[in-house]
Coordinates of C-alpha atoms in Angstrom, one line a residue:
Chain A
X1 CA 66.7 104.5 53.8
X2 CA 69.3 103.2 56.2
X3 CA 70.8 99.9 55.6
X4 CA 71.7 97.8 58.1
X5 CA 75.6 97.9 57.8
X6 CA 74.9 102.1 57.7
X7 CA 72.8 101.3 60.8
X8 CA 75.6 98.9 62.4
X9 CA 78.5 102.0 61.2
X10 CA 76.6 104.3 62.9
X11 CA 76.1 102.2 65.9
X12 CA 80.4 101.3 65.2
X13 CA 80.8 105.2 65.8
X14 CA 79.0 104.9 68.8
X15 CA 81.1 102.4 69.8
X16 CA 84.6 104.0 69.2
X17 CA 83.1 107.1 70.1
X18 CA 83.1 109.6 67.2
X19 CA 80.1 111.3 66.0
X20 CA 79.9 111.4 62.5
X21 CA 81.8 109.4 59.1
X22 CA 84.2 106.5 60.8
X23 CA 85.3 103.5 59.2
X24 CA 88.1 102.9 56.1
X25 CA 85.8 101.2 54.0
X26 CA 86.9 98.0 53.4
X27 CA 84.3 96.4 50.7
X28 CA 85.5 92.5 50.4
X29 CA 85.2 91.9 53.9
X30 CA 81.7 94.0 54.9
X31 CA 80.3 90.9 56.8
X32 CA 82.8 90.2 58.6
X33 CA 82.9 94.2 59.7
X34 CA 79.5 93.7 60.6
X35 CA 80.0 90.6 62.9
X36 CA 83.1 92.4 64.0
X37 CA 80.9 96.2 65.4
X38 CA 78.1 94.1 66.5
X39 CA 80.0 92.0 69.1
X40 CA 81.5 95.1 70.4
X41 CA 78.7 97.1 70.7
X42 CA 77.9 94.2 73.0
X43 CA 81.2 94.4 75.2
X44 CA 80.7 98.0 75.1
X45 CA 77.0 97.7 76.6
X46 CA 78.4 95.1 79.2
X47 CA 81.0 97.1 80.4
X48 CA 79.8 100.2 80.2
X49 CA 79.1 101.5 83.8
X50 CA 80.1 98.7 85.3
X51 CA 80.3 98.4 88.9
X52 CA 78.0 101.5 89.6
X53 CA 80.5 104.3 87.8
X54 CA 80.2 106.8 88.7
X55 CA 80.0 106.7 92.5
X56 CA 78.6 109.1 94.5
X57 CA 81.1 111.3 96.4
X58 CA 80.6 112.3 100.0
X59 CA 82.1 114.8 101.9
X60 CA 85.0 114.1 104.4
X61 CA 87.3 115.4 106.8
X62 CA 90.2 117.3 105.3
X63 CA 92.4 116.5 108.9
X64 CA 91.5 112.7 108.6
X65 CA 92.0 112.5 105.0
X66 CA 96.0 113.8 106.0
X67 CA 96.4 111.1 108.7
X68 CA 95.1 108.1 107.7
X69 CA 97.4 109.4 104.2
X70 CA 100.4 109.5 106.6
X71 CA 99.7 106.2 108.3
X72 CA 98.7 104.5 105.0
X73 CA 102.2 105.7 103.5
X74 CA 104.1 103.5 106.6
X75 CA 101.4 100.8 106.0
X76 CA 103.3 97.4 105.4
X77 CA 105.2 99.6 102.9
X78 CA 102.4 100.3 100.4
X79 CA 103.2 103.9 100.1
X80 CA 102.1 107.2 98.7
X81 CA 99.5 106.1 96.2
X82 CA 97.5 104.1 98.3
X83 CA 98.2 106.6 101.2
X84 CA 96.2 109.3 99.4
X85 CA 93.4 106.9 97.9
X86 CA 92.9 105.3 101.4
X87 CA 92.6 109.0 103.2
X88 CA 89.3 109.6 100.6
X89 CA 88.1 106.9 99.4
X90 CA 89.1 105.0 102.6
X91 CA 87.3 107.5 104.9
X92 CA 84.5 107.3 102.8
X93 CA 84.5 103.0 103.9
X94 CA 84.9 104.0 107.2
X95 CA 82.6 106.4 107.9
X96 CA 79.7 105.1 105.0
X97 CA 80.5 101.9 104.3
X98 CA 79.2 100.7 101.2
X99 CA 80.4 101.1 98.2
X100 CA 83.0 102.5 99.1
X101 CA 84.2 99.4 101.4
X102 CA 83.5 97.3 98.1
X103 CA 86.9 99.0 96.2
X104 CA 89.9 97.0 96.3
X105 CA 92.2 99.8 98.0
X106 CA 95.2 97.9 98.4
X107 CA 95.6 97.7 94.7
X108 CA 96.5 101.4 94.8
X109 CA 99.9 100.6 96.1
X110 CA 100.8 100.2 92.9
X111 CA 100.9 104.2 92.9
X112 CA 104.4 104.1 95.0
X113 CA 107.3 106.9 94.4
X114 CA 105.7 107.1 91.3
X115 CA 104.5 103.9 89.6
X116 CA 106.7 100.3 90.9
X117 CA 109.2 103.1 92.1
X118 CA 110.0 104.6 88.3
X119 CA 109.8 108.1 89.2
X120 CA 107.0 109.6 87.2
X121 CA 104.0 110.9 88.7
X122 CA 104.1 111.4 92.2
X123 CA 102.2 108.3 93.9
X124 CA 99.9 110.7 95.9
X125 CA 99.1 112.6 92.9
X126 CA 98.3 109.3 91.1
X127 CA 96.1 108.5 94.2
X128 CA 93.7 111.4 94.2
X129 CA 93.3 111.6 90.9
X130 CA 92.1 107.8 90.7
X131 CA 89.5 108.3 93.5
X132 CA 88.3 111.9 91.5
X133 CA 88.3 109.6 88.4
X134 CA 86.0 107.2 90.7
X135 CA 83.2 110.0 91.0
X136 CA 83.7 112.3 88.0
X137 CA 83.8 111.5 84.4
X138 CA 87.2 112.9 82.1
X139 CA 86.6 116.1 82.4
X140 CA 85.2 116.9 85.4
X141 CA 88.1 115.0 86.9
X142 CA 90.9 116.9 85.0
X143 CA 89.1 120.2 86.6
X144 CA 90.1 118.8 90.0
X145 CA 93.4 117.2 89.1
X146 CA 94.4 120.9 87.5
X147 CA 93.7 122.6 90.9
X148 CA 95.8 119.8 92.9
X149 CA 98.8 119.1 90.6
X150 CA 99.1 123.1 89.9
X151 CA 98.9 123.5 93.6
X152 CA 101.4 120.6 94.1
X153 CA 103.9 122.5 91.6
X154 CA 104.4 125.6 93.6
X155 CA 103.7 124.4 97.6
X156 CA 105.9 124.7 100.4
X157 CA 105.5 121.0 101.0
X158 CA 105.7 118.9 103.7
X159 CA 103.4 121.5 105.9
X160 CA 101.8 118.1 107.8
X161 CA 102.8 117.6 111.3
X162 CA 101.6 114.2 112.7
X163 CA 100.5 113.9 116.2
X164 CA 101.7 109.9 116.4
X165 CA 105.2 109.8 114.8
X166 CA 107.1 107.5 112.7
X167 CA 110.3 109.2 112.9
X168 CA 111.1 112.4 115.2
X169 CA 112.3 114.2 112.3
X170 CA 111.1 116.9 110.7
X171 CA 111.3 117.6 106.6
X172 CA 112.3 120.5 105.6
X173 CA 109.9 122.0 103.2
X174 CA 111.1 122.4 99.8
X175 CA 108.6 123.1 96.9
X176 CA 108.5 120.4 94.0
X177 CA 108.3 122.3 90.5
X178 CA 107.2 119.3 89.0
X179 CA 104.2 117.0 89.8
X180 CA 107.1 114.4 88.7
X181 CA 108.5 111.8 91.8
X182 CA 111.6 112.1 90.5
X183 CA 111.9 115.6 90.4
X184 CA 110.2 116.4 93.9
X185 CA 111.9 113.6 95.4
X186 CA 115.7 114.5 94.3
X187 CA 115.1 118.1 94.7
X188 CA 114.2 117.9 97.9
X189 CA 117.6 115.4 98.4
X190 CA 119.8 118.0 96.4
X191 CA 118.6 120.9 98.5
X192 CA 118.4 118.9 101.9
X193 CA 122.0 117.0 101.8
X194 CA 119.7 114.2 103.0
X195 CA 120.0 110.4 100.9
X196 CA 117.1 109.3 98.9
X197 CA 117.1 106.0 100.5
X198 CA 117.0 107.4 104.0
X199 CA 114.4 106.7 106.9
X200 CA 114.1 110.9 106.9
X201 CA 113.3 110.9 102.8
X202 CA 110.5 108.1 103.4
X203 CA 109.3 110.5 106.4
X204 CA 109.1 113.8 104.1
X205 CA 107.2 111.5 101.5
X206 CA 104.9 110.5 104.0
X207 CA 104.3 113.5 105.0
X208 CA 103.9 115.3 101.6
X209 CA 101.3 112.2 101.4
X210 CA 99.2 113.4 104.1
X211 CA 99.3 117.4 102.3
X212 CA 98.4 116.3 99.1
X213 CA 95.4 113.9 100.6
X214 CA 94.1 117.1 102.4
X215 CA 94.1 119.5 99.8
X216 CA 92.4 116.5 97.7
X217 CA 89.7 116.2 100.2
X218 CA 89.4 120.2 100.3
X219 CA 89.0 120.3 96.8
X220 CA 86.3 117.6 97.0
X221 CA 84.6 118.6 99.6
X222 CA 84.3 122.3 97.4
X223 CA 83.2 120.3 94.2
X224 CA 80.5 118.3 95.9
X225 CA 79.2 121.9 97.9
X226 CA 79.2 123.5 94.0
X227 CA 81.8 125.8 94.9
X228 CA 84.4 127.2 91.8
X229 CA 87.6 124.7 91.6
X230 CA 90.9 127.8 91.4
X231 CA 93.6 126.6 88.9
X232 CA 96.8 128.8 88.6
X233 CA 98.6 127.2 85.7
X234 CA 102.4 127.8 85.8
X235 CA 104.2 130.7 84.0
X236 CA 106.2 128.6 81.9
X237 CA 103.6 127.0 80.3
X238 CA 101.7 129.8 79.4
X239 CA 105.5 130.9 77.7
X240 CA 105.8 127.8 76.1
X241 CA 102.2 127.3 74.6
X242 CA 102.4 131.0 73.1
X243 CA 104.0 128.7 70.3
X244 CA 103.4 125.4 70.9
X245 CA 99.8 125.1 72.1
X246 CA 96.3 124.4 69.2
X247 CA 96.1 126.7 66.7
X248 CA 99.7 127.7 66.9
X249 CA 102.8 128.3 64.5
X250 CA 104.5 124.4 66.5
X251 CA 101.5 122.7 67.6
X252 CA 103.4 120.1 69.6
X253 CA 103.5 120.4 73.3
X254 CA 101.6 118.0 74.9
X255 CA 100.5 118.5 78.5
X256 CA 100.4 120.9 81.6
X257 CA 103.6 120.3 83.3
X258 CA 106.2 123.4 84.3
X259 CA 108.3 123.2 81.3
X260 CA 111.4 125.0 83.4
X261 CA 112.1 121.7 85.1
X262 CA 113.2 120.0 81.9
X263 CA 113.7 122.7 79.3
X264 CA 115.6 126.3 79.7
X265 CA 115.9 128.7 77.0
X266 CA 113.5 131.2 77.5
X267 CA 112.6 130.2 80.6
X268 CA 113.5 130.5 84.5
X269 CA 115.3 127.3 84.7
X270 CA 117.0 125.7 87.8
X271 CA 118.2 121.8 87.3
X272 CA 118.0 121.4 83.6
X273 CA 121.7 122.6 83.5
X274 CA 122.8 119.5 85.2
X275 CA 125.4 117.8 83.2
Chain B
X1 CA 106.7 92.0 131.2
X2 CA 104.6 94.0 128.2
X3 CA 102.7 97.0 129.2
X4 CA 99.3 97.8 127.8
X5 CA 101.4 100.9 126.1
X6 CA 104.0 99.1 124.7
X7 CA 101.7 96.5 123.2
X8 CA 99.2 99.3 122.0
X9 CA 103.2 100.7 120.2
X10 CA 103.7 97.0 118.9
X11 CA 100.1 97.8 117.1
X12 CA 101.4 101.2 116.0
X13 CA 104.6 99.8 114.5
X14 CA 102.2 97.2 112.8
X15 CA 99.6 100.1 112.0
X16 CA 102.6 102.3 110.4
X17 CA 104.2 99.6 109.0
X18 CA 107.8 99.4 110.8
X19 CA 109.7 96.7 112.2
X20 CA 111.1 98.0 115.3
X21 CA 111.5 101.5 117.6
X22 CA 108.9 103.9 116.3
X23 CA 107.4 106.8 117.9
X24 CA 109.0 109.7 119.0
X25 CA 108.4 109.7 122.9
X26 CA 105.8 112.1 124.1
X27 CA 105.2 111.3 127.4
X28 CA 102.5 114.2 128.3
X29 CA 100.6 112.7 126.3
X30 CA 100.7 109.0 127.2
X31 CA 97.0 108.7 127.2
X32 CA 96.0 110.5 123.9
X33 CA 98.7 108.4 122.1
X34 CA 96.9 105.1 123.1
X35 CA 93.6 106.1 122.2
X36 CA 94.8 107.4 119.1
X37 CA 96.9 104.5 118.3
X38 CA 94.1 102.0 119.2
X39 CA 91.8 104.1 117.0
X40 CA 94.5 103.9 114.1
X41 CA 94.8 99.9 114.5
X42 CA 90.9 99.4 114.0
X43 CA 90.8 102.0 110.9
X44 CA 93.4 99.3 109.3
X45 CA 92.0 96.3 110.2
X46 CA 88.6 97.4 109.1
X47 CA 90.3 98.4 105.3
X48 CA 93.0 95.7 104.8
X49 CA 91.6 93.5 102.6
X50 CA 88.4 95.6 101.4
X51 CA 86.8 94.6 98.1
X52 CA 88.8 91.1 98.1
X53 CA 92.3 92.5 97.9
X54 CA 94.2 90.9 96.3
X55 CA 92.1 89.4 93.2
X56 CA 93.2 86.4 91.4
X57 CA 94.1 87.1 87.7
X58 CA 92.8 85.0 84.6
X59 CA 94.9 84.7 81.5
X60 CA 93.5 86.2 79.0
X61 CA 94.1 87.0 75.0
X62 CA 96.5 89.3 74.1
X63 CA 94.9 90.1 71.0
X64 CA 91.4 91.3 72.2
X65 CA 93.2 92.5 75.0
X66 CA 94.8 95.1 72.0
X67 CA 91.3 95.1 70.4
X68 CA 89.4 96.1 73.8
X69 CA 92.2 98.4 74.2
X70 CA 91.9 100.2 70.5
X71 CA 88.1 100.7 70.5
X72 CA 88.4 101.4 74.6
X73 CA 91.1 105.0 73.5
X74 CA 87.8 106.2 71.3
X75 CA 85.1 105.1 74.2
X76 CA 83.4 108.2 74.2
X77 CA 86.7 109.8 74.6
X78 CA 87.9 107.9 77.9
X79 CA 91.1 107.8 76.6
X80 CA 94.6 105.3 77.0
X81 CA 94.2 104.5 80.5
X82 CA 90.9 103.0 80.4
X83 CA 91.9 101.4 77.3
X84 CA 94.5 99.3 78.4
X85 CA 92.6 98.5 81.7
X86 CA 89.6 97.5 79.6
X87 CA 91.3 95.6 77.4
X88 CA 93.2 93.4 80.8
X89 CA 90.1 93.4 83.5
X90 CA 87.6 94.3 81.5
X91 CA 88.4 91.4 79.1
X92 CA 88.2 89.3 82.2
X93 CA 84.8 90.6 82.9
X94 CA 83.4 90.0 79.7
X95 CA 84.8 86.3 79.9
X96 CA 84.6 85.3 83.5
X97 CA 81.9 87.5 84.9
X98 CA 82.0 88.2 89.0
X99 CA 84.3 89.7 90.8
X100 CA 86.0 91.3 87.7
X101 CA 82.8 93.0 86.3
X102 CA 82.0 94.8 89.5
X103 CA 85.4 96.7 89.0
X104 CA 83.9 100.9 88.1
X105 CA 86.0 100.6 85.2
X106 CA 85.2 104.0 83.5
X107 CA 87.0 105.6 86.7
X108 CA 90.2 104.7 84.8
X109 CA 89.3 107.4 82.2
X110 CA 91.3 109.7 84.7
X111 CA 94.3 108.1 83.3
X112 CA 94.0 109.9 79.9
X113 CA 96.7 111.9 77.7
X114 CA 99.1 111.5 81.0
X115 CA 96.3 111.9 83.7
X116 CA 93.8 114.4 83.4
X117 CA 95.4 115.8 80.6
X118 CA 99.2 116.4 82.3
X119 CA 101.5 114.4 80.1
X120 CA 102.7 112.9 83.1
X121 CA 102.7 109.6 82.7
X122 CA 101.6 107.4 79.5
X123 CA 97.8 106.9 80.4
X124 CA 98.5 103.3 78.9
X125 CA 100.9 102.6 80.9
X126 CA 99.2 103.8 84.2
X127 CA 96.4 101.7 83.5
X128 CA 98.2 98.7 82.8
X129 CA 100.2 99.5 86.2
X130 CA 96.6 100.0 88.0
X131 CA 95.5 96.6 86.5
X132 CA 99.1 94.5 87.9
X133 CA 98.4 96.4 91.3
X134 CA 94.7 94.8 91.1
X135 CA 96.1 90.8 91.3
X136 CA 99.7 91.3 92.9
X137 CA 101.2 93.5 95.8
X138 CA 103.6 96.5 95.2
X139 CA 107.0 94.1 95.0
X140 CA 105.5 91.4 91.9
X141 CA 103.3 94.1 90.5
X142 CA 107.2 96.6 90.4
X143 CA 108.6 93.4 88.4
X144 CA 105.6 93.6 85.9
X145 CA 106.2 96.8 85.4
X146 CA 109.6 97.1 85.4
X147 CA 109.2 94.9 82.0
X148 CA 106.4 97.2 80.3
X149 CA 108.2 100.2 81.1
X150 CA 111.6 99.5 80.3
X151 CA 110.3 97.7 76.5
X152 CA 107.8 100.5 75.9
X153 CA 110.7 103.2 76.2
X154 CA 112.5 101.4 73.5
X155 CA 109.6 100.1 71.3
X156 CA 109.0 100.5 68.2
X157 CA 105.2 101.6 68.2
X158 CA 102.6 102.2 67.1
X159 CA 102.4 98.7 65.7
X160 CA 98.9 97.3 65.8
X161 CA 96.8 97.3 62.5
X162 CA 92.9 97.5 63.4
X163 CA 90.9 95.1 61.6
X164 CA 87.8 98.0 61.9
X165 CA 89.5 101.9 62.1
X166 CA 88.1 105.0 63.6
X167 CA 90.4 106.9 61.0
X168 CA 92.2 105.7 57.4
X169 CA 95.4 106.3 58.3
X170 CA 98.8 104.3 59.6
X171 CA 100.7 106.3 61.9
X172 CA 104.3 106.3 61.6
X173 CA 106.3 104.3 64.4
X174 CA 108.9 105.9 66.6
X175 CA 110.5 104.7 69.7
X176 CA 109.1 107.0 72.8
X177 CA 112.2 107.1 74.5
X178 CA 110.4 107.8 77.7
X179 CA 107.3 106.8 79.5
X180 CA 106.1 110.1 80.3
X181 CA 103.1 110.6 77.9
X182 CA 104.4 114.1 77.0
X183 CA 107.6 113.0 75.7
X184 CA 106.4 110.6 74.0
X185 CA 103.4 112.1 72.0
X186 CA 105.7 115.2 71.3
X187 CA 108.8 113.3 70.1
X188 CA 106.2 111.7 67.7
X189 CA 104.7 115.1 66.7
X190 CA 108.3 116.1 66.0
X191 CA 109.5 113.7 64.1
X192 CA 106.6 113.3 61.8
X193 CA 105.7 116.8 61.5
X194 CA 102.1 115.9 62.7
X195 CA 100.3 118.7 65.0
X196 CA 99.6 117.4 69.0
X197 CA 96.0 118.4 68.2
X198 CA 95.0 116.1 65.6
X199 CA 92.8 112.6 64.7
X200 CA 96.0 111.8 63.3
X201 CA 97.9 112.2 66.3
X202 CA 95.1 110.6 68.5
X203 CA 95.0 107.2 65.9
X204 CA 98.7 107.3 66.7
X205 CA 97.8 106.9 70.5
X206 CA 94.5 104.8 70.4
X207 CA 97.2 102.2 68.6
X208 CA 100.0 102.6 71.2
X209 CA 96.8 101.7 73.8
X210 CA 96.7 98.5 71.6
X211 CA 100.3 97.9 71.6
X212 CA 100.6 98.2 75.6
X213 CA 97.4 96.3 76.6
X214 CA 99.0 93.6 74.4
X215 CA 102.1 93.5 76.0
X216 CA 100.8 93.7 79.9
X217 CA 98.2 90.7 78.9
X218 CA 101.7 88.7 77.8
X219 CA 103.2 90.0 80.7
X220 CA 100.1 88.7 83.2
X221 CA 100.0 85.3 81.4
X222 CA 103.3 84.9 82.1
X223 CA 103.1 85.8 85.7
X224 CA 100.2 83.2 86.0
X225 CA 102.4 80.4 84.2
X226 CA 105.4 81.2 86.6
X227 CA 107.7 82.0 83.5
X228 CA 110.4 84.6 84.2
X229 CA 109.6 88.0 83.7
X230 CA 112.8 90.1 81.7
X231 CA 113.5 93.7 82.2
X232 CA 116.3 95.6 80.3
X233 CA 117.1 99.0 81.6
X234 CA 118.4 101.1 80.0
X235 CA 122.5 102.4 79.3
X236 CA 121.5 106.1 80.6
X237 CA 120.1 104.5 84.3
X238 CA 123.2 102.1 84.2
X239 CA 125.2 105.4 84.0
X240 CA 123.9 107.6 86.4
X241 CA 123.0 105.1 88.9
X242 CA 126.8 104.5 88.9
X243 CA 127.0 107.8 91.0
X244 CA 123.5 108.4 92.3
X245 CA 122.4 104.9 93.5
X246 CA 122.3 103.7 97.0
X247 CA 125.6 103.8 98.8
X248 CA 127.2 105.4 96.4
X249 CA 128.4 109.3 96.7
X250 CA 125.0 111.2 95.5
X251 CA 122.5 108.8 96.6
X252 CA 120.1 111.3 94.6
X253 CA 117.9 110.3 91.5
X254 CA 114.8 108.6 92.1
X255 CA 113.4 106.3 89.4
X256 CA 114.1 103.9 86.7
X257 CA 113.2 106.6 83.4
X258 CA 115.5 107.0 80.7
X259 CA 117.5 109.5 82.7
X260 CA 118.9 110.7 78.6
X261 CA 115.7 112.1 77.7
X262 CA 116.4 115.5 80.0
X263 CA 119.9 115.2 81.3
X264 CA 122.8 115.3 78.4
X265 CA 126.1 115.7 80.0
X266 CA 127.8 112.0 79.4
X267 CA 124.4 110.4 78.2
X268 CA 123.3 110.4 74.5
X269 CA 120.5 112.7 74.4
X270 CA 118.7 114.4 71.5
X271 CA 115.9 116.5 73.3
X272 CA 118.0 118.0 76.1
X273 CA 119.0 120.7 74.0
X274 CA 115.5 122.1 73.6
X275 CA 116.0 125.9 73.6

């Protein structure tokens, strides 16, 4: 027989998402824990799915997706981030209107040279991977976000050449090693000679805005036609997580990044020897 | 006198976001330029604004805000970044309804373990980020996080105690040092001996979802009740930035991180001599 606290636990698991024995027990205060799981098993049903999740994806235009990320980069300064989100997500409004006119794109600006200008993820990186996040649950999201961020790592980027200018300049392509702002962006000003805060640095950004929103679109356009998503993880990592990966002797690595950028030792190493 | 063209260019700079001179000159192709510009001009006005951009934020309680965020982590495994999202606009839904619960939440689950599984940056952090870029444009929402960043690098955390756990256990507090998620959750697995791939390790991060979602809901009341918002970078950017800032000889690193955790040299560093 099932009591109801068992009942309200098993509904708690649901909750916090774990399948089978949960909760500390905590005897003295078991009504309160009931009150407690049963108010947010409510939030959870009133949130859950909220505003339509997951929407449906359509396919677009790889070439648009690349302008409208290069104009949406220049656009009132709102950058990479919202660059990317608006060349999918954007062309989806334009072309289908709703729901996808509904979404707050602007709010994506938040993405810029890599969150309020910090540095960490690349902006347009952060931008694609919200709108796959918009149509895919976790893990079919991280499928897509492997394929782009391992592609990012080891392009020859910016490849885009706009047909309406901002500048009559043209980047010279470097590639990134790291899907990290910081470590595209002052790469690419090491090996150029050229300033960070340059006219000609915001013109290689926007322009590495408009690759990555193609090859986002491309990889969309594949998922929602059923075709296999490629993923070449980096040779590093596969070094590193020989020891550090589940299961192993240091179990400690966390995430997917080229470990080279920041770490040498065994590995083919070009900037962490800066002093 | 203003020509049609140079009007249509005054759009364009608009449209790309400049102030002044803009397009490289390409005068074979006068005509295509217009059209393309005028098409360009509409795409803009038709998306500035979309979904009610910018929305108006609601203050809201920082501790269900850390609550929202704790049980959010375990949501069927959605991870930090919807967490900490939940707990801010998803809080707002539950309490204030419309336009805040027709926001597709869940598409924040991207966010997770340093998006899509990367390490890049802290999933509770980006989601936070996400939810200041939802209310305030990419200048106030940078000031936001400027303040969540810079604390969280130097925090103390985990530090929230659930009142109902998914697991019995009370992880150990360290200070990240970084806000890149795979720095952080490997310094912790480092220095308390605890494998990447465990529930311990994950309780460790469903609590760090609390402890940010707090501190951007005290952040966003503050913003709302026009109190200052504080920001103290740290010694390692005051360092760097001495020599690699704008105008000064290597105008070079991008970003606000703690530039210690990677580069040694003159900065005090303890991971940057990671074989």
């Amino acid at each position: 027989m099932i009591t109801r606290r068992q009942a309200l636990l098993g509904a708690g698991a649901v909750l916090l998402g774990g399948a089978v024995p949960l909760f500390a027990k905590q005897d003295q205060t078991k009504k309160t824990d009931e009150q407690e799981l049963a108010k947010w098993m409510d939030y959870r049903k009133r949130l859950d799915g909220s505003g339509g999740w997951p929407w449906k994806p359509q396919k677009i235009s790889p070439d648009m997706a690349a302008k409208l990320g290069y104009s949406g980069f220049y656009n009132s300064g709102q950058g990479c981030g919202y660059g990317v989100f608006k060349g999918l997500v954007g062309q989806m409004a334009l072309k289908y209107g709703k729901p996808y006119d509904g979404f707050p794109l602007q709010m994506m600006a938040y993405g810029a040279s890599g969150v309020g200008n910090w540095g960490t993820l690349c902006g347009s990186l952060n931008g694609a991977a919200a709108a796959f996040g918009l149509f895919y649950d976790r893990n079919a999201s991280t499928e897509l976000i492997d394929a782009l961020f391992h592609w990012y790592e080891t392009a020859k980027i910016p490849a885009f050449e706009p047909s309406i200018k901002k500048l009559d300049f043209t980047p010279q392509a470097t590639v990134p090693h790291s899907t990290l702002c910081h470590v595209s962006v002052s790469k690419w000003c090491y090996e150029t000679g050229i300033e960070m805060h340059s006219p000609e640095r915001s013109e290689r950004c926007a322009r590495v805005t408009a690759d990555v929103a193609k090859k986002a679109a491309e990889l969309l356009n594949a998922r929602i036609a059923g075709k296999p998503i490629q993923s070449k993880p980096s040779k590093n990592q596969a070094t590193c997580m020989a020891c550090h990966d589940k299961g192993k002797d240091s179990d400690i690595a966390k995430g997917k990044m080229d470990c080279g950028t920041c770490h040498d030792g065994h590995l083919d190493s070009k900037f962490s020897d800066h002093p």
